[in-house]
mmCIF file of N, CA and C in Angstrom:
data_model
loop_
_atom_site.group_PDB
_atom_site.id
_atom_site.type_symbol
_atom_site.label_atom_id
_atom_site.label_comp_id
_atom_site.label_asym_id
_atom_site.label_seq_id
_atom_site.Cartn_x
_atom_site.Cartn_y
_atom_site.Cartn_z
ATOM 1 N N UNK A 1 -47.070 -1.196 17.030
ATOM 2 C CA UNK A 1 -46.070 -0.356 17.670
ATOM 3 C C UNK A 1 -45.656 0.768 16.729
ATOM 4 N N UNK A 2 -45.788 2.198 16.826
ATOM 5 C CA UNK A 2 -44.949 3.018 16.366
ATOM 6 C C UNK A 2 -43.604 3.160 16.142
ATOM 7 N N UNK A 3 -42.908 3.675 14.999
ATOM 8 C CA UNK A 3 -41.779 3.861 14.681
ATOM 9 C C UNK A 3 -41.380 4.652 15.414
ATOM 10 N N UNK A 4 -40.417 4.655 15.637
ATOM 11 C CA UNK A 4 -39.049 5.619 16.731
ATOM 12 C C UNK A 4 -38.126 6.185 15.949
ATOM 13 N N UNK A 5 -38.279 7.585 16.098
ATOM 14 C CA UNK A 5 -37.503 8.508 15.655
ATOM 15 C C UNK A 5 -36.736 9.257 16.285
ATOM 16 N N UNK A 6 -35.319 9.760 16.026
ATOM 17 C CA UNK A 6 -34.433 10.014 16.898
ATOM 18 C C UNK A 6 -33.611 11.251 16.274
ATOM 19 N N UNK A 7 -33.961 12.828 16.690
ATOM 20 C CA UNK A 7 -33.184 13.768 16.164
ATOM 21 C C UNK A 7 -32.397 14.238 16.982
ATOM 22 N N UNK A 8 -31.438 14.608 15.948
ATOM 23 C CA UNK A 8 -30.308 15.322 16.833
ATOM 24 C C UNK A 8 -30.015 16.736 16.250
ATOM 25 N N UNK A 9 -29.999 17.856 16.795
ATOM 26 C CA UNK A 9 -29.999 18.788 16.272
ATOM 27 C C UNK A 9 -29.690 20.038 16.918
ATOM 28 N N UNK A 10 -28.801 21.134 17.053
ATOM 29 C CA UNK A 10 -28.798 21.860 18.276
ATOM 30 C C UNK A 10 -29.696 22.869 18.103
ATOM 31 N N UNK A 11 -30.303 23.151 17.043
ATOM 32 C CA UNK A 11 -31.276 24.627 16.864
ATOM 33 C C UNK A 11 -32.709 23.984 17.230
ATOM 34 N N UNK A 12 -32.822 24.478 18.865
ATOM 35 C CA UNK A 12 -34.383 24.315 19.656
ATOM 36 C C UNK A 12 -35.456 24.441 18.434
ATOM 37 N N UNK A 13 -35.305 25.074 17.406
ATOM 38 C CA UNK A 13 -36.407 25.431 16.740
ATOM 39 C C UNK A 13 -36.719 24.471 15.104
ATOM 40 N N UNK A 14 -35.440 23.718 15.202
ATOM 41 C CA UNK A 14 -35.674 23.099 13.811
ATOM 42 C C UNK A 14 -35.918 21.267 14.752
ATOM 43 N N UNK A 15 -36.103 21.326 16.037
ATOM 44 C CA UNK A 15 -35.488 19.718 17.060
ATOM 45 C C UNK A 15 -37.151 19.807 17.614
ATOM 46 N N UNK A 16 -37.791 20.918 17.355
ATOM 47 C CA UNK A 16 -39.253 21.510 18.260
ATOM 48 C C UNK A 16 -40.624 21.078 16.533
ATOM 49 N N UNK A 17 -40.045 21.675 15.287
ATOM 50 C CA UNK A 17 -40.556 21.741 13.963
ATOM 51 C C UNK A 17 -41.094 20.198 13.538
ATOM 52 N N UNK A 18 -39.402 19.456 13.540
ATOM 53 C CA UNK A 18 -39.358 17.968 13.311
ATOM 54 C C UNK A 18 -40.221 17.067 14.622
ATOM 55 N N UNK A 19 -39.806 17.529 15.908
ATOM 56 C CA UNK A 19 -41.040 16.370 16.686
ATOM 57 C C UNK A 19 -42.178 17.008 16.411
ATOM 58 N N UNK A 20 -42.768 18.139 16.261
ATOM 59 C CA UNK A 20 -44.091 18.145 16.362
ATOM 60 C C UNK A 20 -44.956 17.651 14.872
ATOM 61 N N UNK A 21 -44.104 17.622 13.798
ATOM 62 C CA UNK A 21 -44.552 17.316 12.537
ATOM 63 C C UNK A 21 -44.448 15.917 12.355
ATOM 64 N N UNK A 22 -43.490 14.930 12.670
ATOM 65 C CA UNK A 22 -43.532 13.377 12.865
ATOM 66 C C UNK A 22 -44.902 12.892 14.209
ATOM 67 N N UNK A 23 -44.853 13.957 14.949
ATOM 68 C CA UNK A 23 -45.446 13.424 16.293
ATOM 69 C C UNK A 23 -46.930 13.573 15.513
ATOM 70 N N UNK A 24 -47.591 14.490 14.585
ATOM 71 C CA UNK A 24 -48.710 14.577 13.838
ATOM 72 C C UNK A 24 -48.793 13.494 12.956
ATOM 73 N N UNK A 25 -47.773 12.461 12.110
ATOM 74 C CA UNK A 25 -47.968 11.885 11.194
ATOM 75 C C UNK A 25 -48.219 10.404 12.371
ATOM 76 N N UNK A 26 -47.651 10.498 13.425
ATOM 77 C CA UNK A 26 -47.941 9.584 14.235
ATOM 78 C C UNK A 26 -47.077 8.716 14.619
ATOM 79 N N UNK A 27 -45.708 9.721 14.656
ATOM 80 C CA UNK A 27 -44.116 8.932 14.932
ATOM 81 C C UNK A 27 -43.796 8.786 16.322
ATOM 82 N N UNK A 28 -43.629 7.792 17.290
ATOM 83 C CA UNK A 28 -42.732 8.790 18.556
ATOM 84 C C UNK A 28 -40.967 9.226 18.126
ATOM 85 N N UNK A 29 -41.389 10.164 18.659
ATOM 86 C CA UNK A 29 -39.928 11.085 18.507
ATOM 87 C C UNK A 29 -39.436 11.686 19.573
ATOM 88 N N UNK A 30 -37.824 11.363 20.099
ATOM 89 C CA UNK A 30 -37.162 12.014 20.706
ATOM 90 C C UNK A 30 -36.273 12.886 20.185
ATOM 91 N N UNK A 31 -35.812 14.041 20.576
ATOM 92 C CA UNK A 31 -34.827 14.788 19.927
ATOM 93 C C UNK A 31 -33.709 15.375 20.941
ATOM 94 N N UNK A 32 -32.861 15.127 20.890
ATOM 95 C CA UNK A 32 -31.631 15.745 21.470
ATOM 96 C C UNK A 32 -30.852 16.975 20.810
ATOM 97 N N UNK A 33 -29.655 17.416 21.285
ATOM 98 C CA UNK A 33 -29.163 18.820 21.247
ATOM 99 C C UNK A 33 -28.139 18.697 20.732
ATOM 100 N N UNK A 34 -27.602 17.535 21.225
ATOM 101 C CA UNK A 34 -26.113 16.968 20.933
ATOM 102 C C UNK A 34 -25.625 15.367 21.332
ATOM 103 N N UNK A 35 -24.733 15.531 20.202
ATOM 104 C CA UNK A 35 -24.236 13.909 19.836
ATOM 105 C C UNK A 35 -23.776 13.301 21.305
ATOM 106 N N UNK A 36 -23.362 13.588 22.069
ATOM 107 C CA UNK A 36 -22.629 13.691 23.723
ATOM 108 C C UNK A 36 -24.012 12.845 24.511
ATOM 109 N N UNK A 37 -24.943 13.457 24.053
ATOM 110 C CA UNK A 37 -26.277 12.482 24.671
ATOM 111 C C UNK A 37 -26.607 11.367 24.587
ATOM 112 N N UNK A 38 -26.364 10.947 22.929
ATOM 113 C CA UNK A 38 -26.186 9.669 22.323
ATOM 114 C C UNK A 38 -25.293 8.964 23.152
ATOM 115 N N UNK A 39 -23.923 9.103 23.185
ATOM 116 C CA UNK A 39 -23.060 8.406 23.708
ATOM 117 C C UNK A 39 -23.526 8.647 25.499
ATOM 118 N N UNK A 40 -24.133 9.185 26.246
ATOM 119 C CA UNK A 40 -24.599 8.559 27.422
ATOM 120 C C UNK A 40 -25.749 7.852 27.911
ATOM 121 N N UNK A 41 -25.742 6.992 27.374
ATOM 122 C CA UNK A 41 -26.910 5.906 27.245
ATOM 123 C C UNK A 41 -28.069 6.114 26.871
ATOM 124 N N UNK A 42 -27.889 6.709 25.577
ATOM 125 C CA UNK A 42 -29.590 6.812 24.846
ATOM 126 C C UNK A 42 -29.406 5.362 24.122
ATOM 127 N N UNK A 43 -30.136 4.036 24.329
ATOM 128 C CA UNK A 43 -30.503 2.988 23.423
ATOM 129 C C UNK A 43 -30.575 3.305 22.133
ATOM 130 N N UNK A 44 -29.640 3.287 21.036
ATOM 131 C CA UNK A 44 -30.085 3.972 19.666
ATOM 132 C C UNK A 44 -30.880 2.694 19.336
ATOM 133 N N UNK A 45 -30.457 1.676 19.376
ATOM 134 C CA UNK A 45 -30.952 0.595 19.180
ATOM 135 C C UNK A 45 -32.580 0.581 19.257
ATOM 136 N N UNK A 46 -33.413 1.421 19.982
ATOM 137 C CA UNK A 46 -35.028 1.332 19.889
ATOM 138 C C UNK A 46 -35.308 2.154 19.251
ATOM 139 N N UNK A 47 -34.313 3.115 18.543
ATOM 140 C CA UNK A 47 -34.942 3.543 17.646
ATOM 141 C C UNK A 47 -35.115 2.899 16.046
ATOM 142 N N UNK A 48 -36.092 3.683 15.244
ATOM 143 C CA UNK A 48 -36.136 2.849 13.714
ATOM 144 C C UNK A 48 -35.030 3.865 12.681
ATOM 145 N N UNK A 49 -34.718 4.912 13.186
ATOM 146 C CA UNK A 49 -34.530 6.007 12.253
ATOM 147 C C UNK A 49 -34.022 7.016 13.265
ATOM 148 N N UNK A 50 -32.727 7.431 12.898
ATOM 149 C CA UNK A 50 -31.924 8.916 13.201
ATOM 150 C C UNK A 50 -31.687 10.275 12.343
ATOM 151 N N UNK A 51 -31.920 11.269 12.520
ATOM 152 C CA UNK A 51 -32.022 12.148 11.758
ATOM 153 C C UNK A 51 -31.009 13.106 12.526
ATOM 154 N N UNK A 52 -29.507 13.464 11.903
ATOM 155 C CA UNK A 52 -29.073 14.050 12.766
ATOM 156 C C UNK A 52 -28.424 15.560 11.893
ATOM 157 N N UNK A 53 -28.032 16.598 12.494
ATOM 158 C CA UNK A 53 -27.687 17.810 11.664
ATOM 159 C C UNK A 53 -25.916 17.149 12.085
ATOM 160 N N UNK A 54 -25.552 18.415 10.558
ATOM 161 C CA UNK A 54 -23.719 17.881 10.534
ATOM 162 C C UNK A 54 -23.395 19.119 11.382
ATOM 163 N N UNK A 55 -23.381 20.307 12.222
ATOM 164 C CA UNK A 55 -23.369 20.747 13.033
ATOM 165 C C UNK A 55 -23.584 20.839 14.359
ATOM 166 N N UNK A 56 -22.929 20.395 15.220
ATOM 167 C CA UNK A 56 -23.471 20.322 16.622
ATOM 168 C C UNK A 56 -22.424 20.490 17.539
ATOM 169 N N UNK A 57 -22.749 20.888 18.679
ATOM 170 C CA UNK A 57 -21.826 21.822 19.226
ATOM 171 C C UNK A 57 -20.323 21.011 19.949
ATOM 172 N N UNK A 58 -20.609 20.005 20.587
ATOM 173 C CA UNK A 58 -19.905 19.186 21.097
ATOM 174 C C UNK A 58 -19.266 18.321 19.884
ATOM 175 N N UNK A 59 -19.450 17.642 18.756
ATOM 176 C CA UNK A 59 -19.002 16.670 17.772
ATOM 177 C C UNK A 59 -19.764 16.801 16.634
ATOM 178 N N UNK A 60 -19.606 16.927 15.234
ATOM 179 C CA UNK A 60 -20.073 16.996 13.908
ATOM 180 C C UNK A 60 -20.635 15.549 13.896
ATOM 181 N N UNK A 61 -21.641 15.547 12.964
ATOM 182 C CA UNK A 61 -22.562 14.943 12.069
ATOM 183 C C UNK A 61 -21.735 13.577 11.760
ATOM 184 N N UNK A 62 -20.547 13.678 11.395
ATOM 185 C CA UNK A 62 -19.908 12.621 10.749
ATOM 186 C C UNK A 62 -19.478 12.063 12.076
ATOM 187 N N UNK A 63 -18.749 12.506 13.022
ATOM 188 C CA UNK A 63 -18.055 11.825 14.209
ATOM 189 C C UNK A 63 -19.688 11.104 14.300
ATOM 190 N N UNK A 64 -20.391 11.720 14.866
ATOM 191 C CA UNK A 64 -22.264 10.948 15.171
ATOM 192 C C UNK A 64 -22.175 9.584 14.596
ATOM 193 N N UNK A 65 -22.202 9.946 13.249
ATOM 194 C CA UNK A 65 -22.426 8.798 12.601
ATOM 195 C C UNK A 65 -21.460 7.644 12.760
ATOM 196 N N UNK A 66 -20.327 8.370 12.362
ATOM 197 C CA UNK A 66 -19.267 7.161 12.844
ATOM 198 C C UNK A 66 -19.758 6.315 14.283
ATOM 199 N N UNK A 67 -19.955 6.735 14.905
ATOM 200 C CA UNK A 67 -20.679 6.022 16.600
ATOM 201 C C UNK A 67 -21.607 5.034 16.382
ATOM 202 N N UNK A 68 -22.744 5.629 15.594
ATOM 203 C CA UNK A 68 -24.026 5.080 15.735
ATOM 204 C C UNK A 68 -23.310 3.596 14.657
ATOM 205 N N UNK A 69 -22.848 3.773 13.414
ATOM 206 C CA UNK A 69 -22.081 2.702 13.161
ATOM 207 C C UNK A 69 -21.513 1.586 13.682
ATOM 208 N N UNK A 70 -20.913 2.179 14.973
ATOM 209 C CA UNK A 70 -19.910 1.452 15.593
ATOM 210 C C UNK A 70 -20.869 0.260 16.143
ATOM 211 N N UNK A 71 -21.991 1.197 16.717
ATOM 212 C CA UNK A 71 -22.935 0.093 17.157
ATOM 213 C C UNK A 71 -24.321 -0.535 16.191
ATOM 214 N N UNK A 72 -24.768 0.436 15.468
ATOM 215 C CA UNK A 72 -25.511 -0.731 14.321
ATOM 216 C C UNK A 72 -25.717 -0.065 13.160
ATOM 217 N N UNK A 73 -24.925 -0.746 12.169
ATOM 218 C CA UNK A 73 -24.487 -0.488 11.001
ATOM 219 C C UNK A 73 -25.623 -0.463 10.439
ATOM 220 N N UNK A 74 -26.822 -0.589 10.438
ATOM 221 C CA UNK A 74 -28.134 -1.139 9.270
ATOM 222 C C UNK A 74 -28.812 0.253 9.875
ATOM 223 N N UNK A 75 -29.101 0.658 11.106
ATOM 224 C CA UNK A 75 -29.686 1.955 11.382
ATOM 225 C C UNK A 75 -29.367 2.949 10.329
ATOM 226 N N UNK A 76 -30.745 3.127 9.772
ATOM 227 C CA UNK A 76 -31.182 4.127 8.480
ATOM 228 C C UNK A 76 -30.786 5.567 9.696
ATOM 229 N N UNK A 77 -30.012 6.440 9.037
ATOM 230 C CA UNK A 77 -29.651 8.033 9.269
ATOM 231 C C UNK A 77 -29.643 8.872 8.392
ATOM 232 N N UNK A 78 -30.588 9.686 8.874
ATOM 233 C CA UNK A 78 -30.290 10.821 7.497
ATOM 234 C C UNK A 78 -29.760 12.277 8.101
ATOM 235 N N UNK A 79 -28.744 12.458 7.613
ATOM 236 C CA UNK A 79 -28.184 13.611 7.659
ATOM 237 C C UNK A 79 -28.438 15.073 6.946
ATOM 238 N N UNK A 80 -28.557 16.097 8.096
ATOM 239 C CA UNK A 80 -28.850 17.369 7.623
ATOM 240 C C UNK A 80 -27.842 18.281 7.437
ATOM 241 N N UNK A 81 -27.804 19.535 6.717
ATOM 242 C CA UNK A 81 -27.057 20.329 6.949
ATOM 243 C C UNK A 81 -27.582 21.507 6.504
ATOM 244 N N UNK A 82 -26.629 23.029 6.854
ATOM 245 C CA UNK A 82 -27.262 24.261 5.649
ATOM 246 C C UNK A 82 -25.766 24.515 5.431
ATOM 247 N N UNK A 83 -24.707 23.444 5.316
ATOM 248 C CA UNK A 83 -23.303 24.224 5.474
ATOM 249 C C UNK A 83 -23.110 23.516 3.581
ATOM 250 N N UNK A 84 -24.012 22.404 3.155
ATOM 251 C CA UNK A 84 -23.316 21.491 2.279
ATOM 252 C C UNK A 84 -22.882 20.552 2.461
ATOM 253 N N UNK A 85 -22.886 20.191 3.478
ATOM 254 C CA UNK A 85 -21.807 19.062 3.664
ATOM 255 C C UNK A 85 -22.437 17.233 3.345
ATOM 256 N N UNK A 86 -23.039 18.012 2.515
ATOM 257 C CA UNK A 86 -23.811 16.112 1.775
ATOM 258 C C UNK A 86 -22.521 15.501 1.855
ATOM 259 N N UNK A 87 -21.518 15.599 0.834
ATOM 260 C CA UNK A 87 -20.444 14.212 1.061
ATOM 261 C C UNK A 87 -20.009 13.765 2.085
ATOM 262 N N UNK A 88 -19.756 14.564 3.075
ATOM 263 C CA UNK A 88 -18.751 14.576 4.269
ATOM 264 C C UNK A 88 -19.932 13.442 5.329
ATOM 265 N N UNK A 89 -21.756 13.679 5.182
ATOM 266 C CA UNK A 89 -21.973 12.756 5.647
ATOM 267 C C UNK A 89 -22.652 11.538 4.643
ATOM 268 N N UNK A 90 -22.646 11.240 4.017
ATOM 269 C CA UNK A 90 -22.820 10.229 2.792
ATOM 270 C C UNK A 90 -21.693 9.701 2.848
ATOM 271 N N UNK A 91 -20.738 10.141 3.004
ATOM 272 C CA UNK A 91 -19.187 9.508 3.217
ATOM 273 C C UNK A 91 -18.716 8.703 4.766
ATOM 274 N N UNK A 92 -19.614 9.366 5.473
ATOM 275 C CA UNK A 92 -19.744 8.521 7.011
ATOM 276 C C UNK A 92 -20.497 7.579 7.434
ATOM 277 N N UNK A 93 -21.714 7.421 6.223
ATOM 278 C CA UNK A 93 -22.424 6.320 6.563
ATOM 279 C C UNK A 93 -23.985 6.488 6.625
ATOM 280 N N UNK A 94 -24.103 8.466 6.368
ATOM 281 C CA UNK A 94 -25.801 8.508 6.425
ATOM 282 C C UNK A 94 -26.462 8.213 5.097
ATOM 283 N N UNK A 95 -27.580 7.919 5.541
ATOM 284 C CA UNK A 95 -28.114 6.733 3.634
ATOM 285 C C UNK A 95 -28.601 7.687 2.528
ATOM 286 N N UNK A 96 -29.106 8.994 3.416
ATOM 287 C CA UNK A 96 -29.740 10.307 2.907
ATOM 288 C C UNK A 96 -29.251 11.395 3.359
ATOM 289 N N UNK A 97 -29.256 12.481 2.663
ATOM 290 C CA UNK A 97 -29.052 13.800 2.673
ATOM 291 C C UNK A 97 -30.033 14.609 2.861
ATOM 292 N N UNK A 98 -30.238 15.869 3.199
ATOM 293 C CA UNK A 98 -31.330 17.155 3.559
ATOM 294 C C UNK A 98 -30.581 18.195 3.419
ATOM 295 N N UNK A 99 -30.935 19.212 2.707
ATOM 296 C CA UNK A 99 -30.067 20.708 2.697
ATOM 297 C C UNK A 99 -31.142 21.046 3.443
ATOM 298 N N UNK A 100 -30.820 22.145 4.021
ATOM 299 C CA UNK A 100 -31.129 22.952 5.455
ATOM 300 C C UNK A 100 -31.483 24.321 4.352
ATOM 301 N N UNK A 101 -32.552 25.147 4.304
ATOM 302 C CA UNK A 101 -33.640 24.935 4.882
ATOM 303 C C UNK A 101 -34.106 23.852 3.623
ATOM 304 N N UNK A 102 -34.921 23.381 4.582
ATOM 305 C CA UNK A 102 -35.496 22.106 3.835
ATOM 306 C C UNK A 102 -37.385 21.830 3.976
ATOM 307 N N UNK A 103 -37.705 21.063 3.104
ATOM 308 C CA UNK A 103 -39.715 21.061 2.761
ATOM 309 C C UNK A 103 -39.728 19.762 3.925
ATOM 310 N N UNK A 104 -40.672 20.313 4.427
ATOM 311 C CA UNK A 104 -41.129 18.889 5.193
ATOM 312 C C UNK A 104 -41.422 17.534 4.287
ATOM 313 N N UNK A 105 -42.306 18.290 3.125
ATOM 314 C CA UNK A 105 -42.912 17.136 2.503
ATOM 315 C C UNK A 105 -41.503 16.309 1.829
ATOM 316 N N UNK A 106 -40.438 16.702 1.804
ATOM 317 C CA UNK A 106 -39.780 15.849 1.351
ATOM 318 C C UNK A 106 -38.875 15.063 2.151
ATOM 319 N N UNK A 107 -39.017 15.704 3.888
ATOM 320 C CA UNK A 107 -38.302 15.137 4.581
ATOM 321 C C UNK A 107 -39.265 13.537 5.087
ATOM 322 N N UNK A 108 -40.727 14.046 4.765
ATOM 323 C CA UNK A 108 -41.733 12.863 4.796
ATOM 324 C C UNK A 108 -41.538 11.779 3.916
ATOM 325 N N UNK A 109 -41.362 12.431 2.505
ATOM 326 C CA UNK A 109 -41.255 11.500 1.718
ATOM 327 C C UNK A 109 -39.939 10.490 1.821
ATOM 328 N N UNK A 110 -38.718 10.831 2.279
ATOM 329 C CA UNK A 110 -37.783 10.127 2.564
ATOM 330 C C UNK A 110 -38.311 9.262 4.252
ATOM 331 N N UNK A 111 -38.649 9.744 4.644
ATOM 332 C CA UNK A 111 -38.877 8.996 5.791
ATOM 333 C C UNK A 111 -39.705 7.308 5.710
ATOM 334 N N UNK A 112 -41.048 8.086 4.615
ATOM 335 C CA UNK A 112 -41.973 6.735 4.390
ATOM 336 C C UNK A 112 -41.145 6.021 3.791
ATOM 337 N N UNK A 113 -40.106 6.477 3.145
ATOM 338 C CA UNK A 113 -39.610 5.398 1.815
ATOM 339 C C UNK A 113 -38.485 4.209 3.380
ATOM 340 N N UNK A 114 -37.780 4.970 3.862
ATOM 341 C CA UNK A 114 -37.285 4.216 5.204
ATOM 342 C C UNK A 114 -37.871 3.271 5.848
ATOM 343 N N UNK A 115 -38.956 3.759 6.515
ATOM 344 C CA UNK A 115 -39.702 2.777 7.201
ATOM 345 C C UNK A 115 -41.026 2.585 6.456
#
């Protein structure tokens, strides 16, 4: 079975970058726009891994996380940003950080080390 990957991100072009580059390494990946989706019945639970930006239009990165918490605390998240805001989500519960713009190869390399 493939790993399940789950982005959240509102820029079509960085939510389009990440599935088509996991979907090559041989991930399935869904990606959403906003945290608001999560909370209407997306199963986070089938996924292996969330990757979400601390910007989004409806609720920040940290509210996200706080959620996905609420329901399973062990779900690996890694949080993005280009604002800085590493503490604000390292402080909510994501296990990893990404500054925005960011190398694939290192968003790979954190990924293999995950799953």
């Amino acid at each position: 079975m493939n790993r399940r990957i789950l982005i959240v991100d509102d820029d079509y072009f960085i939510r389009r970058l990440l599935v088509e580059f996991f979907q090559t390494l041989g991930y399935d990946v869904l990606s959403l726009k906003s945290g608001r989706e999560i909370m209407q019945g997306i199963g986070i639970e089938q996924f292996d891994l969330i990757i979400t930006d601390y910007s989004l239009p409806d609720m920040d990165g940290v509210e996200l996380i706080h959620y996905i918490r609420t329901i399973n605390p062990s779900l690996p998240i890694i949080g993005i940003s280009g604002s800085c805001e590493e503490k604000k989500l390292l402080d909510a519960g994501a296990n990893y950080f990404i500054a925005k713009p960011f190398d694939l190869k290192q968003i790979k390399e954190i990924v293999e080390r995950i799953l």
